[in-house]
């Protein structure tokens, strides 16, 4: 579950490409996260995941979609972020009927802002990879909870328990 944090991360003020399914239409837009929270007057859960259509990432995205009304009732929007392209995100959304918005961070600007690219050991080889993480901002844009290196399975439920 996300833990209260003393990290001083702010929502970035640079535009990011985003896609979401609205009434079965794929809608592409640019989002500036600090303005997004201000305009929505809601909190924001932004979670980072390694790749579209992998087992853990699919579990996490479908769990967030299934619990979206509960997060909405608590006053939070949910946005996922990976380094995949907008086209990859569209296929991921369509294949799994996702109702959450996905940001494409192919240039890793958002990943660097949140410091979620870390060295990983994959089969004895060191590589840089995205560490599955989540950050919760209140409606004023203040970071209240953060968790890095989280487990995807049942994460949405654990986060709901924390925020309830």
CSV table of N, CA and C in Angstrom, one decimal:
chain,number,residue,atom,x,y,z
A,1,UNK,N,0.8,-1.2,0.0
A,1,UNK,CA,0.0,0.0,0.0
A,1,UNK,C,0.9,1.2,0.0
A,2,UNK,N,0.4,2.3,-0.5
A,2,UNK,CA,1.1,3.6,-0.5
A,2,UNK,C,1.3,4.0,0.9
A,3,UNK,N,2.4,4.6,1.2
A,3,UNK,CA,2.7,5.0,2.6
A,3,UNK,C,2.8,6.5,2.6
A,4,UNK,N,2.4,7.1,3.8
A,4,UNK,CA,2.6,8.5,3.9
A,4,UNK,C,4.1,8.8,3.6
A,5,UNK,N,4.3,10.0,3.0
A,5,UNK,CA,5.7,10.2,2.6
A,5,UNK,C,6.1,11.6,3.0
A,6,UNK,N,7.4,11.8,3.1
A,6,UNK,CA,8.0,13.1,3.3
A,6,UNK,C,8.8,13.5,2.0
A,7,UNK,N,8.6,12.8,0.9
A,7,UNK,CA,9.2,13.2,-0.3
A,7,UNK,C,8.6,14.5,-0.8
A,8,UNK,N,9.4,15.3,-1.4
A,8,UNK,CA,8.9,16.6,-1.8
A,8,UNK,C,8.7,16.7,-3.4
A,9,UNK,N,8.1,15.7,-4.0
A,9,UNK,CA,7.9,15.7,-5.4
A,9,UNK,C,6.7,16.6,-5.7
A,10,UNK,N,6.8,17.4,-6.7
A,10,UNK,CA,5.6,18.2,-7.1
A,10,UNK,C,5.1,17.7,-8.4
A,11,UNK,N,3.9,18.0,-8.7
A,11,UNK,CA,3.4,17.7,-10.0
A,11,UNK,C,4.0,18.5,-11.1
A,12,UNK,N,4.5,17.9,-12.2
A,12,UNK,CA,5.2,18.7,-13.2
A,12,UNK,C,4.3,19.6,-14.0
A,13,UNK,N,4.9,20.6,-14.6
A,13,UNK,CA,4.2,21.6,-15.3
A,13,UNK,C,4.5,21.5,-16.8
A,14,UNK,N,5.0,20.4,-17.3
A,14,UNK,CA,5.2,20.2,-18.7
A,14,UNK,C,4.2,19.3,-19.4
A,15,UNK,N,3.9,19.5,-20.6
A,15,UNK,CA,2.8,18.6,-21.3
A,15,UNK,C,3.3,17.2,-21.6
A,16,UNK,N,2.3,16.3,-21.4
A,16,UNK,CA,2.6,14.9,-21.7
A,16,UNK,C,1.5,14.3,-22.6
A,17,UNK,N,1.8,13.5,-23.6
A,17,UNK,CA,0.7,12.9,-24.4
A,17,UNK,C,-0.1,11.8,-23.6
A,18,UNK,N,-1.4,11.9,-23.7
A,18,UNK,CA,-2.2,11.0,-22.9
A,18,UNK,C,-3.3,10.4,-23.8
A,19,UNK,N,-3.8,9.2,-23.5
A,19,UNK,CA,-4.9,8.6,-24.3
A,19,UNK,C,-5.8,7.9,-23.3
A,20,UNK,N,-7.1,8.0,-23.6
A,20,UNK,CA,-8.1,7.3,-22.8
A,20,UNK,C,-9.3,6.9,-23.7
A,21,UNK,N,-10.1,6.0,-23.2
A,21,UNK,CA,-11.3,5.6,-23.9
A,21,UNK,C,-12.5,6.4,-23.2
A,22,UNK,N,-13.2,7.1,-24.0
A,22,UNK,CA,-14.4,7.9,-23.5
A,22,UNK,C,-15.5,7.5,-24.4
A,23,UNK,N,-16.5,6.8,-23.9
A,23,UNK,CA,-17.7,6.4,-24.6
A,23,UNK,C,-17.2,5.5,-25.8
A,24,UNK,N,-16.3,4.6,-25.6
A,24,UNK,CA,-15.8,3.7,-26.6
A,24,UNK,C,-15.0,4.4,-27.8
A,25,UNK,N,-14.7,5.7,-27.6
A,25,UNK,CA,-13.8,6.4,-28.5
A,25,UNK,C,-12.4,6.6,-27.9
A,26,UNK,N,-11.4,6.5,-28.7
A,26,UNK,CA,-10.0,6.7,-28.2
A,26,UNK,C,-9.8,8.2,-28.3
A,27,UNK,N,-9.5,8.9,-27.2
A,27,UNK,CA,-9.3,10.3,-27.2
A,27,UNK,C,-7.8,10.6,-26.8
A,28,UNK,N,-7.1,11.2,-27.7
A,28,UNK,CA,-5.7,11.6,-27.4
A,28,UNK,C,-5.7,13.1,-27.0
A,29,UNK,N,-4.9,13.4,-26.0
A,29,UNK,CA,-4.8,14.8,-25.6
A,29,UNK,C,-3.4,15.0,-25.0
A,30,UNK,N,-3.1,16.2,-24.7
A,30,UNK,CA,-1.9,16.5,-23.9
A,30,UNK,C,-2.4,17.0,-22.5
A,31,UNK,N,-1.7,16.5,-21.5
A,31,UNK,CA,-2.0,16.9,-20.1
A,31,UNK,C,-0.8,17.5,-19.4
A,32,UNK,N,-1.1,18.5,-18.7
A,32,UNK,CA,-0.1,19.1,-17.8
A,32,UNK,C,-0.6,18.8,-16.4
A,33,UNK,N,0.1,17.9,-15.7
A,33,UNK,CA,-0.5,17.3,-14.5
A,33,UNK,C,-0.8,18.4,-13.4
A,34,UNK,N,0.1,19.4,-13.2
A,34,UNK,CA,-0.3,20.4,-12.2
A,34,UNK,C,-1.5,21.1,-12.5
A,35,UNK,N,-1.8,21.4,-13.8
A,35,UNK,CA,-3.0,22.1,-14.2
A,35,UNK,C,-4.2,21.1,-14.1
A,36,UNK,N,-3.9,19.8,-14.4
A,36,UNK,CA,-5.0,18.8,-14.4
A,36,UNK,C,-5.6,18.8,-13.0
A,37,UNK,N,-4.8,18.7,-12.0
A,37,UNK,CA,-5.4,18.6,-10.6
A,37,UNK,C,-6.1,19.9,-10.3
A,38,UNK,N,-5.5,21.0,-10.6
A,38,UNK,CA,-6.2,22.3,-10.4
A,38,UNK,C,-7.5,22.4,-11.1
A,39,UNK,N,-7.6,22.0,-12.3
A,39,UNK,CA,-8.9,22.1,-13.1
A,39,UNK,C,-9.9,21.1,-12.6
A,40,UNK,N,-9.5,19.9,-12.2
A,40,UNK,CA,-10.4,18.8,-11.9
A,40,UNK,C,-10.9,19.0,-10.4
A,41,UNK,N,-10.2,19.7,-9.6
A,41,UNK,CA,-10.5,19.9,-8.2
A,41,UNK,C,-10.6,18.5,-7.5
A,42,UNK,N,-9.8,17.6,-7.9
A,42,UNK,CA,-9.7,16.2,-7.4
A,42,UNK,C,-8.3,15.9,-7.1
A,43,UNK,N,-8.1,14.8,-6.3
A,43,UNK,CA,-6.8,14.3,-6.1
A,43,UNK,C,-6.4,13.5,-7.3
A,44,UNK,N,-5.1,13.1,-7.3
A,44,UNK,CA,-4.6,12.3,-8.4
A,44,UNK,C,-3.7,11.1,-7.9
A,45,UNK,N,-4.0,10.0,-8.5
A,45,UNK,CA,-3.2,8.8,-8.3
A,45,UNK,C,-2.5,8.6,-9.6
A,46,UNK,N,-1.2,8.7,-9.6
A,46,UNK,CA,-0.4,8.5,-10.8
A,46,UNK,C,0.5,7.3,-10.5
A,47,UNK,N,0.3,6.2,-11.3
A,47,UNK,CA,1.1,5.1,-11.1
A,47,UNK,C,2.0,4.7,-12.4
A,48,UNK,N,3.2,4.3,-12.1
A,48,UNK,CA,4.1,3.9,-13.2
A,48,UNK,C,4.2,2.4,-13.3
A,49,UNK,N,4.2,1.9,-14.5
A,49,UNK,CA,4.3,0.5,-14.7
A,49,UNK,C,5.3,0.3,-15.9
A,50,UNK,N,5.9,-0.9,-15.9
A,50,UNK,CA,7.0,-1.1,-16.9
A,50,UNK,C,6.5,-1.2,-18.4
A,51,UNK,N,5.5,-2.1,-18.7
A,51,UNK,CA,5.1,-2.3,-20.1
A,51,UNK,C,3.7,-2.7,-20.2
A,52,UNK,N,3.1,-2.2,-21.3
A,52,UNK,CA,1.7,-2.6,-21.7
A,52,UNK,C,1.7,-4.1,-22.0
A,53,UNK,N,0.5,-4.7,-21.7
A,53,UNK,CA,0.2,-6.1,-22.0
A,53,UNK,C,1.1,-7.1,-21.4
A,54,UNK,N,1.8,-6.8,-20.3
A,54,UNK,CA,2.5,-7.8,-19.5
A,54,UNK,C,1.6,-8.3,-18.4
A,55,UNK,N,1.9,-9.4,-17.8
A,55,UNK,CA,0.9,-9.9,-16.8
A,55,UNK,C,0.7,-9.0,-15.6
A,56,UNK,N,1.8,-8.6,-15.0
A,56,UNK,CA,1.6,-7.7,-13.8
A,56,UNK,C,1.0,-6.4,-14.1
A,57,UNK,N,1.4,-5.8,-15.3
A,57,UNK,CA,0.9,-4.5,-15.7
A,57,UNK,C,-0.6,-4.6,-16.1
A,58,UNK,N,-1.0,-5.7,-16.7
A,58,UNK,CA,-2.4,-5.9,-17.1
A,58,UNK,C,-3.2,-6.0,-15.8
A,59,UNK,N,-2.7,-6.8,-14.9
A,59,UNK,CA,-3.5,-7.0,-13.6
A,59,UNK,C,-3.7,-5.7,-12.9
A,60,UNK,N,-2.6,-4.9,-12.8
A,60,UNK,CA,-2.7,-3.6,-12.2
A,60,UNK,C,-3.7,-2.6,-12.9
A,61,UNK,N,-3.6,-2.5,-14.2
A,61,UNK,CA,-4.5,-1.7,-15.0
A,61,UNK,C,-6.0,-2.1,-14.9
A,62,UNK,N,-6.2,-3.4,-15.0
A,62,UNK,CA,-7.6,-3.9,-14.9
A,62,UNK,C,-8.2,-3.7,-13.5
A,63,UNK,N,-7.3,-3.9,-12.5
A,63,UNK,CA,-7.8,-3.7,-11.1
A,63,UNK,C,-8.2,-2.2,-10.9
A,64,UNK,N,-7.3,-1.3,-11.4
A,64,UNK,CA,-7.7,0.1,-11.2
A,64,UNK,C,-9.0,0.4,-12.0
A,65,UNK,N,-9.2,-0.1,-13.2
A,65,UNK,CA,-10.4,0.1,-13.9
A,65,UNK,C,-11.6,-0.4,-13.1
A,66,UNK,N,-11.5,-1.6,-12.6
A,66,UNK,CA,-12.6,-2.2,-11.8
A,66,UNK,C,-12.9,-1.4,-10.6
A,67,UNK,N,-12.0,-0.7,-10.0
A,67,UNK,CA,-12.2,0.1,-8.8
A,67,UNK,C,-12.3,1.6,-9.0
A,68,UNK,N,-12.4,2.0,-10.3
A,68,UNK,CA,-12.4,3.4,-10.6
A,68,UNK,C,-13.5,4.2,-9.9
A,69,UNK,N,-14.7,3.6,-9.9
A,69,UNK,CA,-15.8,4.3,-9.2
A,69,UNK,C,-15.5,4.5,-7.7
A,70,UNK,N,-14.9,3.6,-7.1
A,70,UNK,CA,-14.5,3.8,-5.7
A,70,UNK,C,-13.5,4.9,-5.5
A,71,UNK,N,-12.5,4.9,-6.4
A,71,UNK,CA,-11.5,6.0,-6.3
A,71,UNK,C,-12.2,7.3,-6.6
A,72,UNK,N,-13.1,7.4,-7.5
A,72,UNK,CA,-13.8,8.6,-7.8
A,72,UNK,C,-14.6,9.1,-6.6
A,73,UNK,N,-15.3,8.1,-5.9
A,73,UNK,CA,-16.1,8.5,-4.8
A,73,UNK,C,-15.2,9.1,-3.7
A,74,UNK,N,-13.9,8.7,-3.6
A,74,UNK,CA,-13.0,9.2,-2.6
A,74,UNK,C,-12.4,10.5,-3.1
A,75,UNK,N,-12.7,10.9,-4.4
A,75,UNK,CA,-12.2,12.2,-4.9
A,75,UNK,C,-10.8,12.1,-5.6
A,76,UNK,N,-10.6,10.9,-6.3
A,76,UNK,CA,-9.3,10.8,-7.0
A,76,UNK,C,-9.5,10.3,-8.4
A,77,UNK,N,-8.7,10.9,-9.3
A,77,UNK,CA,-8.5,10.4,-10.7
A,77,UNK,C,-7.3,9.5,-10.7
A,78,UNK,N,-7.3,8.5,-11.6
A,78,UNK,CA,-6.2,7.5,-11.7
A,78,UNK,C,-5.6,7.6,-13.1
A,79,UNK,N,-4.3,7.8,-13.2
A,79,UNK,CA,-3.6,7.8,-14.5
A,79,UNK,C,-2.4,6.9,-14.4
A,80,UNK,N,-2.3,6.1,-15.4
A,80,UNK,CA,-1.1,5.2,-15.5
A,80,UNK,C,-0.1,5.8,-16.4
A,81,UNK,N,1.2,5.4,-16.2
A,81,UNK,CA,2.3,6.0,-17.0
A,81,UNK,C,3.3,4.8,-17.3
A,82,UNK,N,3.6,4.7,-18.6
A,82,UNK,CA,4.8,3.8,-19.0
A,82,UNK,C,5.5,4.5,-20.1
A,83,UNK,N,6.6,3.9,-20.5
A,83,UNK,CA,7.4,4.4,-21.6
A,83,UNK,C,6.9,3.9,-23.0
A,84,UNK,N,5.8,3.2,-23.0
A,84,UNK,CA,5.2,2.8,-24.2
A,84,UNK,C,4.6,3.9,-25.0
A,85,UNK,N,4.4,3.7,-26.3
A,85,UNK,CA,3.9,4.7,-27.2
A,85,UNK,C,2.4,4.9,-27.1
A,86,UNK,N,1.9,5.9,-27.6
A,86,UNK,CA,0.4,6.1,-27.6
A,86,UNK,C,-0.3,5.0,-28.3
A,87,UNK,N,0.3,4.5,-29.4
A,87,UNK,CA,-0.3,3.4,-30.2
A,87,UNK,C,-0.4,2.1,-29.4
A,88,UNK,N,0.7,1.9,-28.6
A,88,UNK,CA,0.7,0.7,-27.7
A,88,UNK,C,-0.4,0.9,-26.7
A,89,UNK,N,-0.5,2.1,-26.1
A,89,UNK,CA,-1.5,2.3,-25.1
A,89,UNK,C,-2.9,2.1,-25.6
A,90,UNK,N,-3.1,2.6,-26.8
A,90,UNK,CA,-4.5,2.4,-27.5
A,90,UNK,C,-4.8,0.9,-27.5
A,91,UNK,N,-3.9,0.1,-28.0
A,91,UNK,CA,-4.1,-1.4,-28.1
A,91,UNK,C,-4.3,-2.0,-26.7
A,92,UNK,N,-3.6,-1.5,-25.7
A,92,UNK,CA,-3.7,-2.0,-24.4
A,92,UNK,C,-5.1,-1.7,-23.8
A,93,UNK,N,-5.5,-0.5,-24.0
A,93,UNK,CA,-6.9,0.0,-23.6
A,93,UNK,C,-8.0,-0.8,-24.3
A,94,UNK,N,-7.9,-1.0,-25.6
A,94,UNK,CA,-8.9,-1.7,-26.3
A,94,UNK,C,-8.9,-3.2,-25.9
A,95,UNK,N,-7.8,-3.8,-25.8
A,95,UNK,CA,-7.7,-5.2,-25.5
A,95,UNK,C,-8.3,-5.6,-24.2
A,96,UNK,N,-8.1,-4.7,-23.2
A,96,UNK,CA,-8.5,-5.0,-21.8
A,96,UNK,C,-9.6,-4.1,-21.3
A,97,UNK,N,-10.2,-3.3,-22.2
A,97,UNK,CA,-11.4,-2.5,-21.9
A,97,UNK,C,-11.0,-1.5,-20.7
A,98,UNK,N,-9.9,-0.9,-20.7
A,98,UNK,CA,-9.4,-0.1,-19.6
A,98,UNK,C,-10.2,1.2,-19.6
A,99,UNK,N,-10.5,1.8,-18.5
A,99,UNK,CA,-11.2,3.0,-18.3
A,99,UNK,C,-10.3,4.1,-17.7
A,100,UNK,N,-9.1,3.8,-17.5
A,100,UNK,CA,-8.2,4.8,-16.9
A,100,UNK,C,-7.4,5.4,-18.1
A,101,UNK,N,-6.9,6.6,-17.9
A,101,UNK,CA,-6.1,7.3,-18.8
A,101,UNK,C,-4.7,6.8,-18.7
A,102,UNK,N,-4.0,6.8,-19.8
A,102,UNK,CA,-2.6,6.4,-19.9
A,102,UNK,C,-1.7,7.4,-20.5
A,103,UNK,N,-0.6,7.8,-19.8
A,103,UNK,CA,0.3,8.7,-20.4
A,103,UNK,C,1.5,8.0,-21.0
A,104,UNK,N,1.9,8.4,-22.2
A,104,UNK,CA,3.0,7.9,-22.9
A,104,UNK,C,4.3,8.7,-22.6
A,105,UNK,N,5.2,8.1,-21.9
A,105,UNK,CA,6.4,8.9,-21.5
A,105,UNK,C,7.7,8.3,-22.3
A,106,UNK,N,7.6,8.3,-23.6
A,106,UNK,CA,8.7,7.7,-24.4
A,106,UNK,C,10.0,8.4,-24.2
A,107,UNK,N,10.0,9.7,-23.9
A,107,UNK,CA,11.3,10.4,-23.6
A,107,UNK,C,11.7,10.4,-22.2
A,108,UNK,N,11.0,9.7,-21.3
A,108,UNK,CA,11.3,9.5,-19.9
A,108,UNK,C,11.3,10.8,-19.1
A,109,UNK,N,10.8,11.9,-19.5
A,109,UNK,CA,10.8,13.1,-18.7
A,109,UNK,C,10.0,12.9,-17.4
A,110,UNK,N,8.8,12.3,-17.5
A,110,UNK,CA,8.0,12.1,-16.3
A,110,UNK,C,8.6,11.1,-15.4
A,111,UNK,N,9.2,10.0,-16.0
A,111,UNK,CA,9.9,9.0,-15.2
A,111,UNK,C,11.1,9.6,-14.4
A,112,UNK,N,11.8,10.5,-15.1
A,112,UNK,CA,12.9,11.2,-14.4
A,112,UNK,C,12.4,12.1,-13.3
A,113,UNK,N,11.4,12.8,-13.6
A,113,UNK,CA,10.8,13.8,-12.6
A,113,UNK,C,10.4,13.0,-11.3
A,114,UNK,N,9.9,11.8,-11.4
A,114,UNK,CA,9.5,11.0,-10.3
A,114,UNK,C,10.6,10.0,-9.8
A,115,UNK,N,11.7,10.0,-10.5
A,115,UNK,CA,12.9,9.2,-10.2
A,115,UNK,C,12.5,7.7,-10.1
A,116,UNK,N,11.9,7.2,-11.2
A,116,UNK,CA,11.4,5.8,-11.1
A,116,UNK,C,12.2,4.9,-12.1
A,117,UNK,N,13.2,5.5,-12.8
A,117,UNK,CA,14.1,4.7,-13.6
A,117,UNK,C,15.3,4.3,-12.7
A,118,UNK,N,15.5,3.0,-12.5
A,118,UNK,CA,16.6,2.5,-11.7
A,118,UNK,C,17.3,1.3,-12.3
A,119,UNK,N,18.5,1.0,-11.8
A,119,UNK,CA,19.2,-0.1,-12.3
A,119,UNK,C,18.6,-1.4,-11.8
A,120,UNK,N,18.4,-2.3,-12.7
A,120,UNK,CA,17.8,-3.6,-12.4
A,120,UNK,C,18.7,-4.7,-12.8
A,121,UNK,N,18.6,-5.9,-12.2
A,121,UNK,CA,19.4,-7.0,-12.6
A,121,UNK,C,18.5,-8.0,-13.3
A,122,UNK,N,18.6,-8.2,-14.6
A,122,UNK,CA,17.7,-9.1,-15.3
A,122,UNK,C,18.6,-10.2,-15.8
A,123,UNK,N,18.4,-11.4,-15.2
A,123,UNK,CA,19.1,-12.6,-15.6
A,123,UNK,C,20.6,-12.4,-15.6
A,124,UNK,N,21.1,-11.7,-14.6
A,124,UNK,CA,22.5,-11.5,-14.4
A,124,UNK,C,23.1,-10.3,-15.2
A,125,UNK,N,22.2,-9.6,-15.9
A,125,UNK,CA,22.6,-8.5,-16.7
A,125,UNK,C,22.0,-7.2,-16.1
A,126,UNK,N,22.8,-6.2,-15.9
A,126,UNK,CA,22.3,-4.9,-15.3
A,126,UNK,C,21.8,-4.0,-16.4
A,127,UNK,N,20.5,-3.6,-16.2
A,127,UNK,CA,19.9,-2.7,-17.2
A,127,UNK,C,19.1,-1.6,-16.4
A,128,UNK,N,18.8,-0.6,-17.1
A,128,UNK,CA,17.9,0.5,-16.5
A,128,UNK,C,16.5,0.1,-16.8
A,129,UNK,N,15.6,0.2,-15.8
A,129,UNK,CA,14.2,-0.1,-16.0
A,129,UNK,C,13.3,0.7,-15.2
A,130,UNK,N,12.1,0.7,-15.5
A,130,UNK,CA,11.1,1.5,-14.8
A,130,UNK,C,10.7,0.6,-13.6
A,131,UNK,N,10.7,1.2,-12.4
A,131,UNK,CA,10.3,0.6,-11.1
A,131,UNK,C,8.8,0.9,-10.9
A,132,UNK,N,8.0,-0.2,-10.8
A,132,UNK,CA,6.6,0.0,-10.5
A,132,UNK,C,6.4,0.8,-9.3
A,133,UNK,N,5.7,1.9,-9.4
A,133,UNK,CA,5.6,2.9,-8.3
A,133,UNK,C,4.2,3.6,-8.4
A,134,UNK,N,3.8,4.2,-7.3
A,134,UNK,CA,2.5,4.9,-7.3
A,134,UNK,C,2.7,6.1,-6.3
A,135,UNK,N,2.1,7.2,-6.8
A,135,UNK,CA,2.1,8.5,-6.0
A,135,UNK,C,0.7,9.1,-5.9
A,136,UNK,N,0.4,9.5,-4.7
A,136,UNK,CA,-1.0,10.0,-4.5
A,136,UNK,C,-0.8,11.5,-4.1
A,137,UNK,N,-1.6,12.3,-4.9
A,137,UNK,CA,-1.6,13.8,-4.6
A,137,UNK,C,-3.0,14.2,-4.2
A,138,UNK,N,-3.1,15.1,-3.2
A,138,UNK,CA,-4.4,15.6,-2.8
A,138,UNK,C,-4.9,16.6,-3.8
A,139,UNK,N,-6.1,17.1,-3.6
A,139,UNK,CA,-6.7,18.1,-4.6
A,139,UNK,C,-5.9,19.4,-4.7
A,140,UNK,N,-5.0,19.6,-3.7
A,140,UNK,CA,-4.2,20.8,-3.8
A,140,UNK,C,-2.8,20.6,-4.5
A,141,UNK,N,-2.7,19.3,-5.0
A,141,UNK,CA,-1.4,19.0,-5.7
A,141,UNK,C,-0.3,18.6,-4.8
A,142,UNK,N,-0.6,18.4,-3.5
A,142,UNK,CA,0.5,18.0,-2.5
A,142,UNK,C,0.6,16.5,-2.5
A,143,UNK,N,1.8,16.0,-2.6
A,143,UNK,CA,2.1,14.6,-2.5
A,143,UNK,C,1.8,14.1,-1.1
A,144,UNK,N,0.9,13.1,-0.9
A,144,UNK,CA,0.6,12.6,0.4
A,144,UNK,C,1.1,11.2,0.7
A,145,UNK,N,1.1,10.4,-0.4
A,145,UNK,CA,1.5,9.0,-0.2
A,145,UNK,C,2.4,8.6,-1.4
A,146,UNK,N,3.3,7.7,-1.2
A,146,UNK,CA,4.2,7.2,-2.3
A,146,UNK,C,4.6,5.8,-2.0
A,147,UNK,N,4.7,5.0,-3.0
A,147,UNK,CA,5.3,3.7,-2.8
A,147,UNK,C,6.1,3.3,-4.1
A,148,UNK,N,7.3,2.8,-3.9
A,148,UNK,CA,8.1,2.4,-5.0
A,148,UNK,C,8.3,0.9,-4.9
A,149,UNK,N,8.6,0.3,-6.0
A,149,UNK,CA,8.8,-1.1,-6.1
A,149,UNK,C,7.7,-1.9,-5.5
A,150,UNK,N,6.5,-1.6,-5.9
A,150,UNK,CA,5.3,-2.2,-5.3
A,150,UNK,C,4.9,-3.5,-6.1
A,151,UNK,N,4.1,-4.3,-5.5
A,151,UNK,CA,3.5,-5.5,-6.1
A,151,UNK,C,2.2,-5.1,-6.8
A,152,UNK,N,2.1,-5.5,-8.0
A,152,UNK,CA,0.9,-5.2,-8.8
A,152,UNK,C,-0.4,-5.9,-8.3
A,153,UNK,N,-0.3,-7.1,-8.0
A,153,UNK,CA,-1.5,-7.9,-7.6
A,153,UNK,C,-2.2,-7.3,-6.4
A,154,UNK,N,-3.4,-7.0,-6.5
A,154,UNK,CA,-4.3,-6.4,-5.4
A,154,UNK,C,-3.8,-5.0,-5.0
A,155,UNK,N,-3.0,-4.4,-5.7
A,155,UNK,CA,-2.5,-3.0,-5.3
A,155,UNK,C,-3.7,-2.0,-5.2
A,156,UNK,N,-4.6,-2.1,-6.1
A,156,UNK,CA,-5.7,-1.1,-6.1
A,156,UNK,C,-6.5,-1.3,-4.8
A,157,UNK,N,-6.7,-2.5,-4.4
A,157,UNK,CA,-7.5,-2.8,-3.2
A,157,UNK,C,-6.7,-2.2,-1.9
A,158,UNK,N,-5.4,-2.5,-1.9
A,158,UNK,CA,-4.6,-2.0,-0.8
A,158,UNK,C,-4.6,-0.5,-0.8
A,159,UNK,N,-4.5,0.1,-1.9
A,159,UNK,CA,-4.5,1.6,-1.9
A,159,UNK,C,-5.9,2.2,-1.5
A,160,UNK,N,-7.0,1.5,-1.9
A,160,UNK,CA,-8.3,2.0,-1.5
A,160,UNK,C,-8.4,1.9,0.1
A,161,UNK,N,-7.9,0.8,0.6
A,161,UNK,CA,-7.9,0.6,2.1
A,161,UNK,C,-7.1,1.8,2.8
A,162,UNK,N,-6.0,2.1,2.2
A,162,UNK,CA,-5.2,3.2,2.8
A,162,UNK,C,-5.9,4.6,2.7
A,163,UNK,N,-6.6,4.8,1.6
A,163,UNK,CA,-7.2,6.1,1.3
A,163,UNK,C,-8.6,6.3,2.0
A,164,UNK,N,-9.2,5.1,2.3
A,164,UNK,CA,-10.5,5.2,2.9
A,164,UNK,C,-10.5,5.7,4.4
